[in-house]
CSV table of C-alpha atoms in Angstrom, one decimal:
chain,number,residue,atom,x,y,z
A,72,MET,CA,0.0,0.0,0.0
A,73,LYS,CA,1.3,3.4,-1.0
A,74,VAL,CA,1.1,6.3,1.5
A,75,LYS,CA,1.4,9.9,0.1
A,76,ALA,CA,2.5,12.3,2.8
A,77,LEU,CA,1.5,16.0,2.7
A,78,ALA,CA,4.4,18.3,1.9
A,79,ARG,CA,4.5,22.1,2.0
A,80,PRO,CA,7.3,24.4,0.9
A,81,GLN,CA,9.4,25.8,3.7
A,82,SER,CA,8.7,29.3,2.5
A,83,THR,CA,5.0,29.0,3.3
A,84,THR,CA,5.6,27.9,6.9
A,85,SER,CA,8.7,29.9,7.9
A,86,ARG,CA,9.2,33.6,8.6
A,87,SER,CA,11.4,35.7,6.3
A,88,SER,CA,13.0,37.4,9.4
A,89,LEU,CA,12.7,37.2,13.1
A,90,HIS,CA,10.7,40.4,13.2
A,91,ASP,CA,8.2,39.3,10.6
A,92,LEU,CA,4.7,37.7,11.3
A,93,ARG,CA,4.3,34.0,11.2
A,94,PRO,CA,2.4,32.9,8.0
A,95,THR,CA,-1.1,31.7,8.7
A,96,HIS,CA,-3.3,29.5,6.5
A,97,LYS,CA,-6.8,30.7,5.8
A,98,ASN,CA,-9.9,28.9,4.9
A,99,LEU,CA,-11.2,30.6,1.7
A,100,ASN,CA,-14.5,28.9,1.6
A,101,PRO,CA,-17.2,31.6,1.5
A,102,GLN,CA,-19.6,29.5,3.6
A,103,SER,CA,-17.1,29.7,6.5
A,104,HIS,CA,-17.2,33.5,6.5
A,105,PRO,CA,-20.8,34.7,6.5
A,106,GLN,CA,-19.8,38.2,7.7
A,107,ALA,CA,-17.0,38.8,5.2
A,108,ARG,CA,-18.6,41.7,3.4
A,109,ALA,CA,-19.5,43.5,6.6
A,110,ARG,CA,-15.9,43.2,7.8
A,111,GLU,CA,-14.6,44.3,4.5
A,112,TYR,CA,-16.8,47.4,4.6
A,113,THR,CA,-15.6,48.2,8.1
A,114,ARG,CA,-12.0,47.9,6.8
A,115,ALA,CA,-12.9,50.3,3.9
A,116,VAL,CA,-14.1,52.9,6.3
A,117,THR,CA,-11.0,52.5,8.4
A,118,ALA,CA,-8.8,52.8,5.2
A,119,ALA,CA,-10.6,56.0,4.2
A,120,LYS,CA,-10.0,57.4,7.6
A,121,LEU,CA,-6.3,56.5,7.6
A,122,ASP,CA,-5.9,58.1,4.2
A,123,ARG,CA,-7.2,61.4,5.5
A,124,MET,CA,-5.3,61.1,8.8
A,125,PHE,CA,-1.9,60.7,7.1
A,126,ALA,CA,-2.6,63.4,4.4
A,127,SER,CA,0.2,65.8,4.6
A,128,PRO,CA,0.8,67.2,1.0
A,129,PHE,CA,3.2,70.1,1.7
A,130,VAL,CA,6.8,69.0,1.6
A,131,GLY,CA,8.6,72.3,1.8
A,132,ASP,CA,9.7,75.3,-0.2
A,133,LEU,CA,12.8,75.9,-2.2
A,134,LYS,CA,15.0,77.8,0.3
A,135,GLY,CA,15.3,81.5,-0.5
A,136,GLY,CA,12.6,81.8,-3.1
A,137,HIS,CA,12.5,85.1,-5.1
A,138,VAL,CA,12.5,88.7,-4.2
A,139,ASP,CA,9.3,89.3,-6.3
A,140,ALA,CA,6.4,87.2,-7.5
A,141,VAL,CA,7.3,84.0,-9.3
A,142,SER,CA,5.9,84.3,-12.9
A,143,SER,CA,7.4,81.3,-14.7
A,144,LEU,CA,8.7,77.8,-14.0
A,145,ALA,CA,10.5,75.2,-16.1
A,146,ILE,CA,11.3,71.6,-15.2
A,147,CYS,CA,14.1,69.8,-17.1
A,148,ARG,CA,12.9,67.2,-19.6
A,149,THR,CA,15.9,64.9,-19.2
A,150,ASN,CA,16.9,65.3,-15.6
A,151,LEU,CA,15.1,65.1,-12.3
A,152,CYS,CA,17.0,67.7,-10.3
A,153,PRO,CA,17.3,70.9,-12.3
A,154,VAL,CA,14.5,73.5,-12.1
A,155,VAL,CA,14.6,77.1,-13.3
A,156,THR,CA,12.2,79.8,-12.2
A,157,GLY,CA,11.7,83.4,-13.3
A,158,ALA,CA,10.3,86.4,-11.4
A,159,VAL,CA,8.5,89.6,-12.2
A,160,ASP,CA,11.6,91.6,-11.4
A,161,GLY,CA,13.5,89.9,-14.2
A,162,THR,CA,15.6,87.5,-12.1
A,163,VAL,CA,16.2,83.9,-13.2
A,164,ARG,CA,17.2,81.3,-10.6
A,165,ILE,CA,18.5,77.8,-11.0
A,166,TRP,CA,17.5,75.2,-8.3
A,167,ASP,CA,18.5,71.7,-7.3
A,168,LEU,CA,15.4,69.8,-6.3
A,169,GLN,CA,17.3,67.0,-4.5
A,170,ASN,CA,18.4,69.5,-1.8
A,171,ARG,CA,15.8,72.2,-2.4
A,172,ARG,CA,18.5,74.8,-2.6
A,173,MET,CA,19.4,77.5,-5.0
A,174,VAL,CA,22.3,76.8,-7.3
A,175,ALA,CA,22.6,80.2,-9.0
A,176,SER,CA,20.8,83.5,-9.2
A,177,LEU,CA,21.0,85.3,-12.5
A,178,ASP,CA,20.2,88.9,-11.3
A,179,GLY,CA,19.3,91.3,-14.1
A,180,ALA,CA,18.7,88.5,-16.6
A,181,HIS,CA,15.8,90.6,-17.9
A,182,SER,CA,14.8,94.2,-17.3
A,183,ARG,CA,11.1,93.3,-17.0
A,184,ASN,CA,8.9,90.4,-16.2
A,185,VAL,CA,10.2,86.9,-17.1
A,186,SER,CA,7.2,85.7,-19.0
A,187,GLY,CA,8.5,82.3,-20.1
A,188,ILE,CA,11.2,79.7,-19.5
A,189,VAL,CA,11.8,76.4,-21.2
A,190,PHE,CA,14.5,73.7,-21.3
A,191,GLY,CA,15.9,72.4,-24.5
A,192,ASN,CA,15.6,68.7,-25.5
A,193,GLY,CA,19.3,67.9,-25.2
A,194,ILE,CA,21.4,66.8,-22.3
A,195,ASP,CA,23.6,69.9,-22.4
A,196,GLY,CA,21.4,71.7,-19.8
A,197,GLN,CA,20.6,74.6,-22.0
A,198,PHE,CA,17.4,76.6,-21.4
A,199,TYR,CA,15.8,79.7,-22.8
A,200,SER,CA,14.1,82.6,-21.1
A,201,CYS,CA,12.0,85.4,-22.6
A,202,GLY,CA,10.9,88.7,-21.1
A,203,GLU,CA,8.3,91.4,-21.7
A,204,GLU,CA,11.1,93.8,-22.8
A,205,GLY,CA,11.3,91.8,-26.1
A,206,ILE,CA,14.5,89.8,-25.6
A,207,ILE,CA,15.2,86.0,-25.6
A,208,LYS,CA,18.3,84.7,-23.9
A,209,ALA,CA,19.9,81.3,-23.9
A,210,TRP,CA,21.5,80.0,-20.7
A,211,SER,CA,23.1,76.9,-19.3
A,212,ILE,CA,22.5,75.2,-15.9
A,213,TYR,CA,26.1,74.0,-16.0
A,214,PRO,CA,28.7,76.7,-15.5
A,215,LYS,CA,31.5,76.3,-18.1
A,216,GLY,CA,30.5,72.7,-18.8
A,217,GLN,CA,30.6,71.5,-15.2
A,218,TYR,CA,27.8,69.9,-13.3
A,219,ILE,CA,26.2,72.0,-10.5
A,220,THR,CA,25.0,70.8,-7.1
A,221,ALA,CA,23.9,72.7,-4.1
A,222,ASP,CA,25.9,70.7,-1.5
A,223,VAL,CA,28.4,73.4,-1.0
A,224,ASP,CA,28.3,74.6,2.7
A,225,ASP,CA,30.4,77.7,2.2
A,226,GLU,CA,28.2,80.5,1.0
A,227,ASP,CA,31.1,82.2,-0.7
A,228,LYS,CA,31.6,79.2,-3.0
A,229,LYS,CA,28.1,79.2,-4.4
A,230,PRO,CA,28.1,80.2,-8.1
A,231,ARG,CA,26.2,83.4,-8.5
A,232,ALA,CA,25.9,85.6,-11.6
A,233,ARG,CA,26.8,89.3,-11.5
A,234,LYS,CA,24.3,91.8,-12.9
A,235,ARG,CA,24.8,92.1,-16.6
A,236,ASN,CA,25.8,95.5,-17.9
A,237,PRO,CA,24.2,96.0,-21.4
A,238,LYS,CA,26.7,98.8,-22.2
A,239,SER,CA,29.7,96.6,-21.5
A,240,SER,CA,31.7,95.5,-24.5
A,241,GLN,CA,33.0,92.4,-22.7
A,242,ASP,CA,31.8,88.9,-23.6
A,243,ASP,CA,28.7,87.7,-21.7
A,244,ASP,CA,30.5,84.5,-20.7
A,245,ALA,CA,33.0,86.5,-18.7
A,246,GLU,CA,30.3,88.1,-16.6
A,247,SER,CA,28.3,85.0,-15.8
A,248,PRO,CA,29.3,81.3,-15.8
A,249,HIS,CA,25.8,80.4,-16.9
A,250,GLY,CA,25.5,82.8,-19.8
A,251,PRO,CA,23.7,84.3,-21.6
A,252,LEU,CA,25.0,82.1,-24.4
A,253,ASN,CA,23.0,84.0,-27.0
A,254,VAL,CA,20.6,86.8,-27.3
A,255,TYR,CA,17.6,86.9,-29.7
A,256,ARG,CA,15.4,89.8,-30.7
A,257,LEU,CA,12.8,90.6,-33.3
A,258,PRO,CA,14.2,92.8,-36.1
A,259,SER,CA,11.3,95.3,-35.7
A,260,ALA,CA,12.1,95.6,-32.0
A,261,ARG,CA,15.7,96.6,-32.2
A,262,ASN,CA,15.0,100.3,-31.9
A,263,SER,CA,12.1,99.9,-29.5
A,264,SER,CA,12.7,97.0,-27.1
A,265,PHE,CA,9.2,97.3,-25.5
A,266,ALA,CA,7.3,97.2,-28.8
A,267,ASN,CA,7.1,93.4,-29.2
A,268,ALA,CA,7.0,91.8,-25.7
A,269,PHE,CA,7.3,88.1,-25.5
A,270,HIS,CA,4.6,86.3,-23.5
A,271,SER,CA,5.4,82.6,-23.9
A,272,ILE,CA,8.1,80.3,-25.2
A,273,ASP,CA,8.3,76.6,-25.9
A,274,HIS,CA,10.9,74.2,-27.3
A,275,HIS,CA,10.5,71.5,-29.9
A,276,TRP,CA,10.5,68.0,-28.4
A,277,SER,CA,13.0,66.5,-30.9
A,278,GLU,CA,14.6,69.2,-32.9
A,279,SER,CA,16.7,72.2,-32.1
A,280,GLN,CA,14.0,74.8,-32.5
A,281,PHE,CA,11.8,76.9,-30.3
A,282,ALA,CA,8.7,79.0,-30.7
A,283,THR,CA,7.6,82.3,-29.1
A,284,ALA,CA,4.3,84.2,-28.6
A,285,SER,CA,4.5,87.9,-28.7
A,286,SER,CA,2.3,91.0,-28.5
A,287,ASP,CA,2.6,91.7,-32.2
A,288,ALA,CA,-0.2,89.1,-32.8
A,289,ALA,CA,2.3,86.6,-34.2
A,290,VAL,CA,3.9,83.2,-33.4
A,291,HIS,CA,7.6,83.1,-34.3
A,292,LEU,CA,9.8,80.0,-34.9
A,293,TRP,CA,13.4,80.3,-34.1
A,294,ASP,CA,16.6,78.4,-34.8
A,295,PRO,CA,19.2,78.7,-32.0
A,296,GLU,CA,21.9,79.3,-34.6
A,297,ARG,CA,20.1,82.3,-36.1
A,298,SER,CA,19.4,85.7,-34.5
A,299,THR,CA,16.1,86.3,-36.4
A,300,PRO,CA,13.0,84.1,-36.7
A,301,ILE,CA,13.0,81.5,-39.4
A,302,THR,CA,9.1,81.6,-39.7
A,303,SER,CA,6.5,83.9,-38.5
A,304,PHE,CA,2.7,83.4,-38.3
A,305,ASN,CA,1.3,86.8,-38.8
A,306,ASN,CA,-2.3,88.0,-39.2
A,307,LEU,CA,-3.7,84.9,-37.5
A,308,TRP,CA,-7.3,84.5,-38.9
A,309,GLY,CA,-7.4,88.2,-39.4
A,310,SER,CA,-6.9,89.0,-35.7
A,311,ASP,CA,-4.3,91.5,-34.3
A,312,ASP,CA,-4.7,90.5,-30.7
A,313,THR,CA,-1.8,89.4,-28.5
A,314,VAL,CA,-0.7,85.8,-28.5
A,315,THR,CA,-0.3,84.8,-24.9
A,316,THR,CA,0.6,81.1,-25.0
A,317,VAL,CA,2.3,78.7,-27.5
A,318,ARG,CA,3.0,75.0,-27.2
A,319,TYR,CA,4.5,72.3,-29.4
A,320,ASN,CA,2.7,69.0,-29.7
A,321,PRO,CA,4.9,66.2,-28.2
A,322,ALA,CA,4.1,63.7,-30.9
A,323,GLU,CA,3.2,65.6,-34.1
A,324,ARG,CA,6.4,67.5,-34.7
A,325,ASP,CA,5.0,70.1,-36.9
A,326,LEU,CA,1.9,71.0,-34.9
A,327,ILE,CA,1.7,74.1,-32.7
A,328,ALA,CA,-1.2,75.3,-30.5
A,329,HIS,CA,-1.6,78.8,-29.2
A,330,CYS,CA,-4.0,81.0,-27.1
A,331,SER,CA,-4.6,84.6,-27.8
A,332,SER,CA,-6.3,87.6,-26.2
A,333,ASP,CA,-9.3,87.4,-28.5
A,334,ARG,CA,-10.4,84.3,-26.6
A,335,GLY,CA,-9.1,82.1,-29.3
A,336,ILE,CA,-7.3,78.7,-29.4
A,337,GLY,CA,-5.6,78.0,-32.7
A,338,LEU,CA,-3.6,75.2,-34.3
A,339,HIS,CA,-0.7,75.7,-36.8
A,340,ASP,CA,1.1,73.4,-39.2
A,341,THR,CA,4.8,74.5,-39.5
A,342,ARG,CA,5.4,72.3,-42.6
A,343,THR,CA,3.1,74.4,-44.8
A,344,ALA,CA,3.3,77.6,-42.6
A,345,SER,CA,-0.5,77.7,-42.5
A,346,ALA,CA,-3.1,78.0,-39.8
A,347,LEU,CA,-5.4,75.0,-39.5
A,348,GLN,CA,-8.3,75.8,-37.2
A,349,LYS,CA,-9.3,78.1,-34.5
A,350,THR,CA,-12.1,78.1,-31.8
A,351,ILE,CA,-13.4,81.1,-30.0
A,352,MET,CA,-14.5,80.6,-26.4
A,353,GLY,CA,-16.7,82.7,-24.2
A,354,MET,CA,-13.7,84.0,-22.2
A,355,LYS,CA,-9.9,84.2,-22.6
A,356,SER,CA,-7.7,81.2,-22.0
A,357,ASN,CA,-4.6,81.8,-19.9
A,358,CYS,CA,-2.7,78.6,-20.4
A,359,LEU,CA,-2.5,75.5,-22.6
A,360,GLU,CA,-0.7,72.1,-22.3
A,361,TRP,CA,-0.7,69.0,-24.4
A,362,ASN,CA,-1.3,65.6,-22.9
A,363,PRO,CA,2.1,63.7,-23.1
A,364,MET,CA,0.5,60.3,-23.4
A,365,GLU,CA,-2.5,61.2,-25.6
A,366,PRO,CA,-1.1,63.9,-27.8
A,367,TYR,CA,-4.3,64.6,-29.5
A,368,MET,CA,-5.7,66.0,-26.3
A,369,PHE,CA,-4.9,69.3,-24.6
A,370,VAL,CA,-6.2,71.2,-21.6
A,371,VAL,CA,-6.7,74.9,-21.3
A,372,GLY,CA,-7.2,77.1,-18.2
A,373,ASN,CA,-9.8,79.8,-18.6
A,374,GLU,CA,-10.8,83.1,-17.1
A,375,ASP,CA,-14.3,81.6,-16.3
A,376,TYR,CA,-12.7,79.6,-13.4
A,377,ASN,CA,-12.8,76.3,-15.3
A,378,ALA,CA,-10.4,74.1,-17.1
A,379,TYR,CA,-11.4,72.4,-20.4
A,380,THR,CA,-9.9,69.4,-22.2
A,381,PHE,CA,-10.2,69.4,-26.0
A,382,ASP,CA,-9.7,66.9,-28.8
A,383,MET,CA,-7.8,68.6,-31.5
A,384,ARG,CA,-9.9,66.7,-34.1
A,385,LYS,CA,-13.0,68.4,-32.8
A,386,LEU,CA,-12.6,71.9,-31.5
A,387,SER,CA,-16.3,72.7,-31.6
A,388,ARG,CA,-16.9,71.5,-28.0
A,389,PRO,CA,-14.7,70.4,-25.1
A,390,THR,CA,-14.6,66.8,-24.0
A,391,THR,CA,-14.8,67.6,-20.3
A,392,ILE,CA,-15.3,70.6,-18.1
A,393,PHE,CA,-13.3,70.6,-14.9
A,394,LYS,CA,-14.8,72.8,-12.2
A,395,GLY,CA,-14.1,73.9,-8.6
A,396,HIS,CA,-11.9,77.0,-8.8
A,397,VAL,CA,-13.4,80.3,-7.8
A,398,GLY,CA,-10.8,82.4,-9.6
A,399,ALA,CA,-9.2,82.4,-13.0
A,400,VAL,CA,-7.0,79.4,-13.8
A,401,MET,CA,-3.6,80.8,-14.4
A,402,SER,CA,-1.5,77.7,-15.1
A,403,VAL,CA,-1.9,73.9,-15.8
A,404,GLY,CA,0.5,71.1,-15.9
A,405,TRP,CA,0.1,67.5,-17.0
A,406,SER,CA,1.5,64.5,-15.1
A,407,PRO,CA,4.1,62.5,-17.1
A,408,THR,CA,1.6,59.6,-17.0
A,409,GLY,CA,-1.0,61.6,-18.8
A,410,THR,CA,-3.7,60.5,-16.3
A,411,GLU,CA,-4.1,63.7,-14.4
A,412,PHE,CA,-3.2,67.4,-14.4
A,413,VAL,CA,-2.7,70.1,-11.8
A,414,THR,CA,-4.1,73.6,-12.0
A,415,GLY,CA,-3.0,76.8,-10.2
A,416,SER,CA,-5.5,79.6,-9.8
A,417,TYR,CA,-6.0,83.2,-8.8
A,418,ASP,CA,-8.0,81.9,-5.8
A,419,LYS,CA,-4.8,80.8,-4.1
A,420,THR,CA,-5.4,77.1,-4.4
A,421,ILE,CA,-3.9,74.1,-6.3
A,422,ARG,CA,-6.3,71.5,-7.6
A,423,ILE,CA,-5.5,68.0,-9.0
A,424,PHE,CA,-7.9,66.7,-11.6
A,425,SER,CA,-7.9,63.1,-12.8
A,426,THR,CA,-8.9,62.2,-16.4
A,427,ARG,CA,-9.6,58.6,-15.5
A,428,LYS,CA,-12.4,56.9,-13.7
A,429,GLU,CA,-12.1,56.2,-10.0
A,430,GLY,CA,-11.6,52.5,-10.5
A,431,GLY,CA,-8.6,53.1,-12.7
A,432,THR,CA,-10.0,52.3,-16.2
A,433,ALA,CA,-8.8,54.7,-18.9
A,434,SER,CA,-11.2,57.2,-20.3
A,435,HIS,CA,-10.1,59.0,-23.4
A,436,GLY,CA,-10.0,62.8,-22.9
A,437,GLY,CA,-11.7,62.5,-19.5
A,438,TYR,CA,-15.0,61.0,-20.5
A,439,GLY,CA,-15.0,58.9,-17.3
A,440,SER,CA,-14.1,61.8,-15.1
A,441,ASN,CA,-16.8,63.7,-13.2
A,442,GLY,CA,-14.9,67.0,-13.6
A,443,THR,CA,-14.2,67.6,-9.9
A,444,ALA,CA,-10.8,67.8,-8.3
A,445,ARG,CA,-9.5,64.7,-6.4
A,446,ASP,CA,-7.4,66.9,-4.1
A,447,ILE,CA,-7.1,70.6,-3.1
A,448,TYR,CA,-3.8,72.1,-1.7
A,449,HIS,CA,-3.6,75.5,0.0
A,450,THR,CA,-1.8,77.2,2.8
A,451,LYS,CA,-2.5,80.3,4.9
A,452,ARG,CA,0.5,82.2,3.4
A,453,MET,CA,0.2,81.1,-0.2
A,454,GLN,CA,-1.1,83.8,-2.5
A,455,ARG,CA,-2.1,83.8,-6.2
A,456,ILE,CA,-0.5,81.0,-8.2
A,457,PHE,CA,1.0,81.8,-11.5
A,458,CYS,CA,2.9,78.5,-12.4
A,459,VAL,CA,2.6,74.8,-11.6
A,460,GLY,CA,4.2,71.6,-12.9
A,461,TYR,CA,4.9,68.0,-12.1
A,462,THR,CA,8.3,66.5,-11.6
A,463,LEU,CA,9.4,63.8,-14.1
A,464,ASP,CA,8.9,61.0,-11.5
A,465,HIS,CA,5.2,61.9,-11.0
A,466,LYS,CA,5.7,62.1,-7.3
A,467,TYR,CA,5.9,65.8,-6.6
A,468,ILE,CA,4.3,69.1,-7.8
A,469,LEU,CA,6.0,72.5,-7.9
A,470,SER,CA,4.1,75.8,-7.6
A,471,GLY,CA,5.2,79.4,-7.9
A,472,SER,CA,3.0,82.1,-6.4
A,473,ASP,CA,2.7,85.8,-5.8
A,474,ASP,CA,4.3,85.6,-2.4
A,475,THR,CA,7.7,85.0,-4.0
A,476,ASN,CA,7.9,81.3,-2.9
A,477,ILE,CA,8.3,78.1,-4.8
A,478,ARG,CA,6.6,75.2,-3.0
A,479,MET,CA,6.9,71.5,-3.3
A,480,TRP,CA,3.9,69.2,-2.8
A,481,LYS,CA,3.3,65.5,-2.9
A,482,ALA,CA,1.2,64.4,-5.8
A,483,ARG,CA,-0.5,61.9,-3.4
A,484,SER,CA,-1.1,63.7,-0.2
A,485,SER,CA,-1.0,60.6,2.1
A,486,GLU,CA,1.9,58.9,0.2
A,487,LYS,CA,4.9,57.9,2.3
A,488,ILE,CA,8.2,59.5,1.3
A,489,GLY,CA,10.9,56.9,1.0
A,490,GLN,CA,11.2,53.2,0.4
A,491,LEU,CA,8.3,50.9,1.2
A,492,SER,CA,8.7,47.4,2.5
A,493,ALA,CA,6.9,44.5,0.8
A,494,ARG,CA,4.3,44.4,3.6
A,495,GLU,CA,3.8,48.1,3.6
A,496,GLU,CA,3.2,48.1,-0.2
A,497,SER,CA,0.8,45.2,-0.1
A,498,SER,CA,-1.1,46.8,2.8
A,499,LEU,CA,-1.3,50.1,1.0
A,500,GLN,CA,-2.6,48.5,-2.2
A,501,TYR,CA,-5.2,46.5,-0.3
A,502,ARG,CA,-6.5,49.7,1.5
A,503,GLN,CA,-6.7,51.6,-1.8
A,504,ALA,CA,-8.6,48.8,-3.4
A,505,LEU,CA,-11.0,48.7,-0.5
A,506,VAL,CA,-11.7,52.5,-0.8
A,507,GLN,CA,-12.3,52.2,-4.5
A,508,LYS,CA,-14.6,49.3,-4.1
A,509,TYR,CA,-16.8,51.0,-1.6
A,510,ALA,CA,-16.4,54.6,-2.7
A,511,HIS,CA,-20.0,54.7,-3.8
A,512,LEU,CA,-21.3,54.0,-0.3
A,513,PRO,CA,-22.2,57.1,1.8
A,514,GLU,CA,-19.9,56.7,4.7
A,515,VAL,CA,-16.8,55.9,2.7
A,516,LYS,CA,-17.6,58.6,0.1
A,517,ARG,CA,-18.1,61.3,2.8
A,518,ILE,CA,-14.7,60.5,4.4
A,519,HIS,CA,-12.8,60.0,1.2
A,520,LYS,CA,-14.1,63.2,-0.5
A,521,ALA,CA,-14.0,65.5,2.5
A,522,ARG,CA,-11.6,68.5,2.1
A,523,ARG,CA,-11.1,71.5,4.3
A,524,VAL,CA,-10.9,74.7,2.3
A,525,PRO,CA,-10.5,78.4,3.3
A,526,LYS,CA,-13.7,80.3,4.3
A,527,PHE,CA,-13.4,82.5,1.3
A,528,ILE,CA,-13.4,79.5,-1.1
A,529,LYS,CA,-16.4,77.9,0.7
A,530,LYS,CA,-18.5,81.1,0.5
A,531,GLU,CA,-17.6,81.7,-3.2
A,532,THR,CA,-18.5,78.1,-4.0
A,533,GLU,CA,-21.9,78.3,-2.3
A,534,GLN,CA,-22.6,81.5,-4.1
A,535,ALA,CA,-21.7,79.9,-7.4
A,536,MET,CA,-24.0,77.0,-6.7
A,537,VAL,CA,-26.9,79.4,-6.1
A,538,GLN,CA,-26.2,81.3,-9.3
A,539,LYS,CA,-26.0,78.0,-11.3
A,540,GLU,CA,-29.4,76.9,-9.9
A,541,LYS,CA,-30.9,80.3,-10.7
A,542,ARG,CA,-29.7,80.0,-14.3
A,543,ARG,CA,-31.1,76.5,-14.6
A,544,ARG,CA,-34.4,77.5,-13.1
A,545,LYS,CA,-34.7,80.4,-15.5
A,546,GLU,CA,-33.9,78.2,-18.5
A,547,THR,CA,-36.5,75.7,-17.4
A,548,ASN,CA,-39.2,78.4,-17.0
A,549,VAL,CA,-38.4,79.9,-20.5
A,550,ILE,CA,-38.8,76.5,-22.1
A,551,LYS,CA,-41.9,75.7,-20.1
A,552,HIS,CA,-43.8,78.9,-21.0
A,553,SER,CA,-42.6,79.3,-24.6
A,554,LYS,CA,-44.2,78.0,-27.8
A,555,PRO,CA,-43.2,74.3,-28.3
A,556,GLY,CA,-40.1,74.0,-30.4
A,557,THR,CA,-38.9,77.6,-30.0
A,558,HIS,CA,-36.5,76.9,-27.1
A,559,LYS,CA,-34.7,73.8,-26.0
A,560,TYR,CA,-32.1,72.8,-23.5
A,561,THR,CA,-28.5,73.5,-24.5
A,562,ASP,CA,-25.7,71.3,-23.4
A,563,GLU,CA,-23.2,73.1,-21.1
A,564,LYS,CA,-20.3,72.1,-23.3
A,565,GLU,CA,-21.9,73.7,-26.3
A,566,LYS,CA,-22.2,77.0,-24.5
A,567,VAL,CA,-18.5,77.2,-23.9
A,568,VAL,CA,-17.5,77.6,-27.6
A,569,VAL,CA,-18.8,80.7,-29.4
A,570,LYS,CA,-17.7,79.7,-32.9
A,571,THR,CA,-15.0,77.9,-34.8
A,572,VAL,CA,-12.9,79.5,-37.6
A,573,ASP,CA,-11.2,77.4,-40.4
């Protein structure tokens, strides 16, 4: 007679370390656990509470900040550490994110507001800044080809740039180790530097080329080796209004999008040097960013307190309206994963919007999103926010505000900073799955969605809800008491766009 002995692997019965828990064997038969769903719901409520208890989004500020309001911010496309910011007083500063310290301060880089900063697509650390005085300058984060860190304890050894004297005949490199490497100016602005102010700049994602938006109602394309534009888009759809924002598409190399003061959003094809399509919105758009993972989608921040995602193949209506702010949206920034974006507003708050469903399934252009922010960041001292952006690792958010500070936030407010053990990671994933599974139930939903906001924001939100209900009631009464067929309900997305121009 053969006897088969039961055998288990040693890994299923022994601990991995002396401090670990002993493995236990569970009976997975549902009949043995009649209260399993009730226990799981209790754990979901506890997990939602723990998520809010450990929520601490603010990491810290970049030590020193600026002297004046921070107007522009650029994060390197090829390196995690370098960050460059510009201020209203014309100062440009280089930062090391690893230590949150200033590497160099380029005082007097511009004589007026630094309206835009962008990194190149190479590994040489070159970046470009433009100002409202009508000048573009090329700089380098590495002084004389050497790598910069902020680990120097001696204050005297920190590399700092002296103020540039425009009347000096000496070479620019002798005055500052970071540049300027080159200076660009429009030919029509050489006699009057304030005639054609630059309001935005963006670099091509694969080629050595950058584009600018200026107050002469034109979009200019530049080659770093030439001092004048190689192409200019003038008389855009017959409009002479200022172009405020310009952005290259990350996938379509020859596609450019821009925002202008006439409330327009336009697309250009640089191959044929022609304008493709333009949509006119009800109010002016302050910012525009392309989705890095779905390049046919872009988001704009508008003066009507909302953010809109558009499909470039259909500009007649937005795909989703993202609400919540009570002030104009001044800046937007996509996550490198393309699943969410952050907005900075004039109401002194930062909001993070997800373009995916709560359960994690993809929804193209935000069709599965309800248009509300998943998180709101604010502090007592933070003022109006002019620039925001994600770091390349998707873990942190940077913001520059009117109070001269650059702040660093966690992208997930309750996420632990540092390495997670295997048990911590599995426990965290289990709690997140529980919250998502029971998010529709009242108790879990109330805890998971609860956010404390300033009193001013709360009052303005309540007032906006009253105004919205008033408009809806008026529209209902007009339709009810009018002749059948003369009036009908209009979709909110169709009200946003006034007209489209080809």
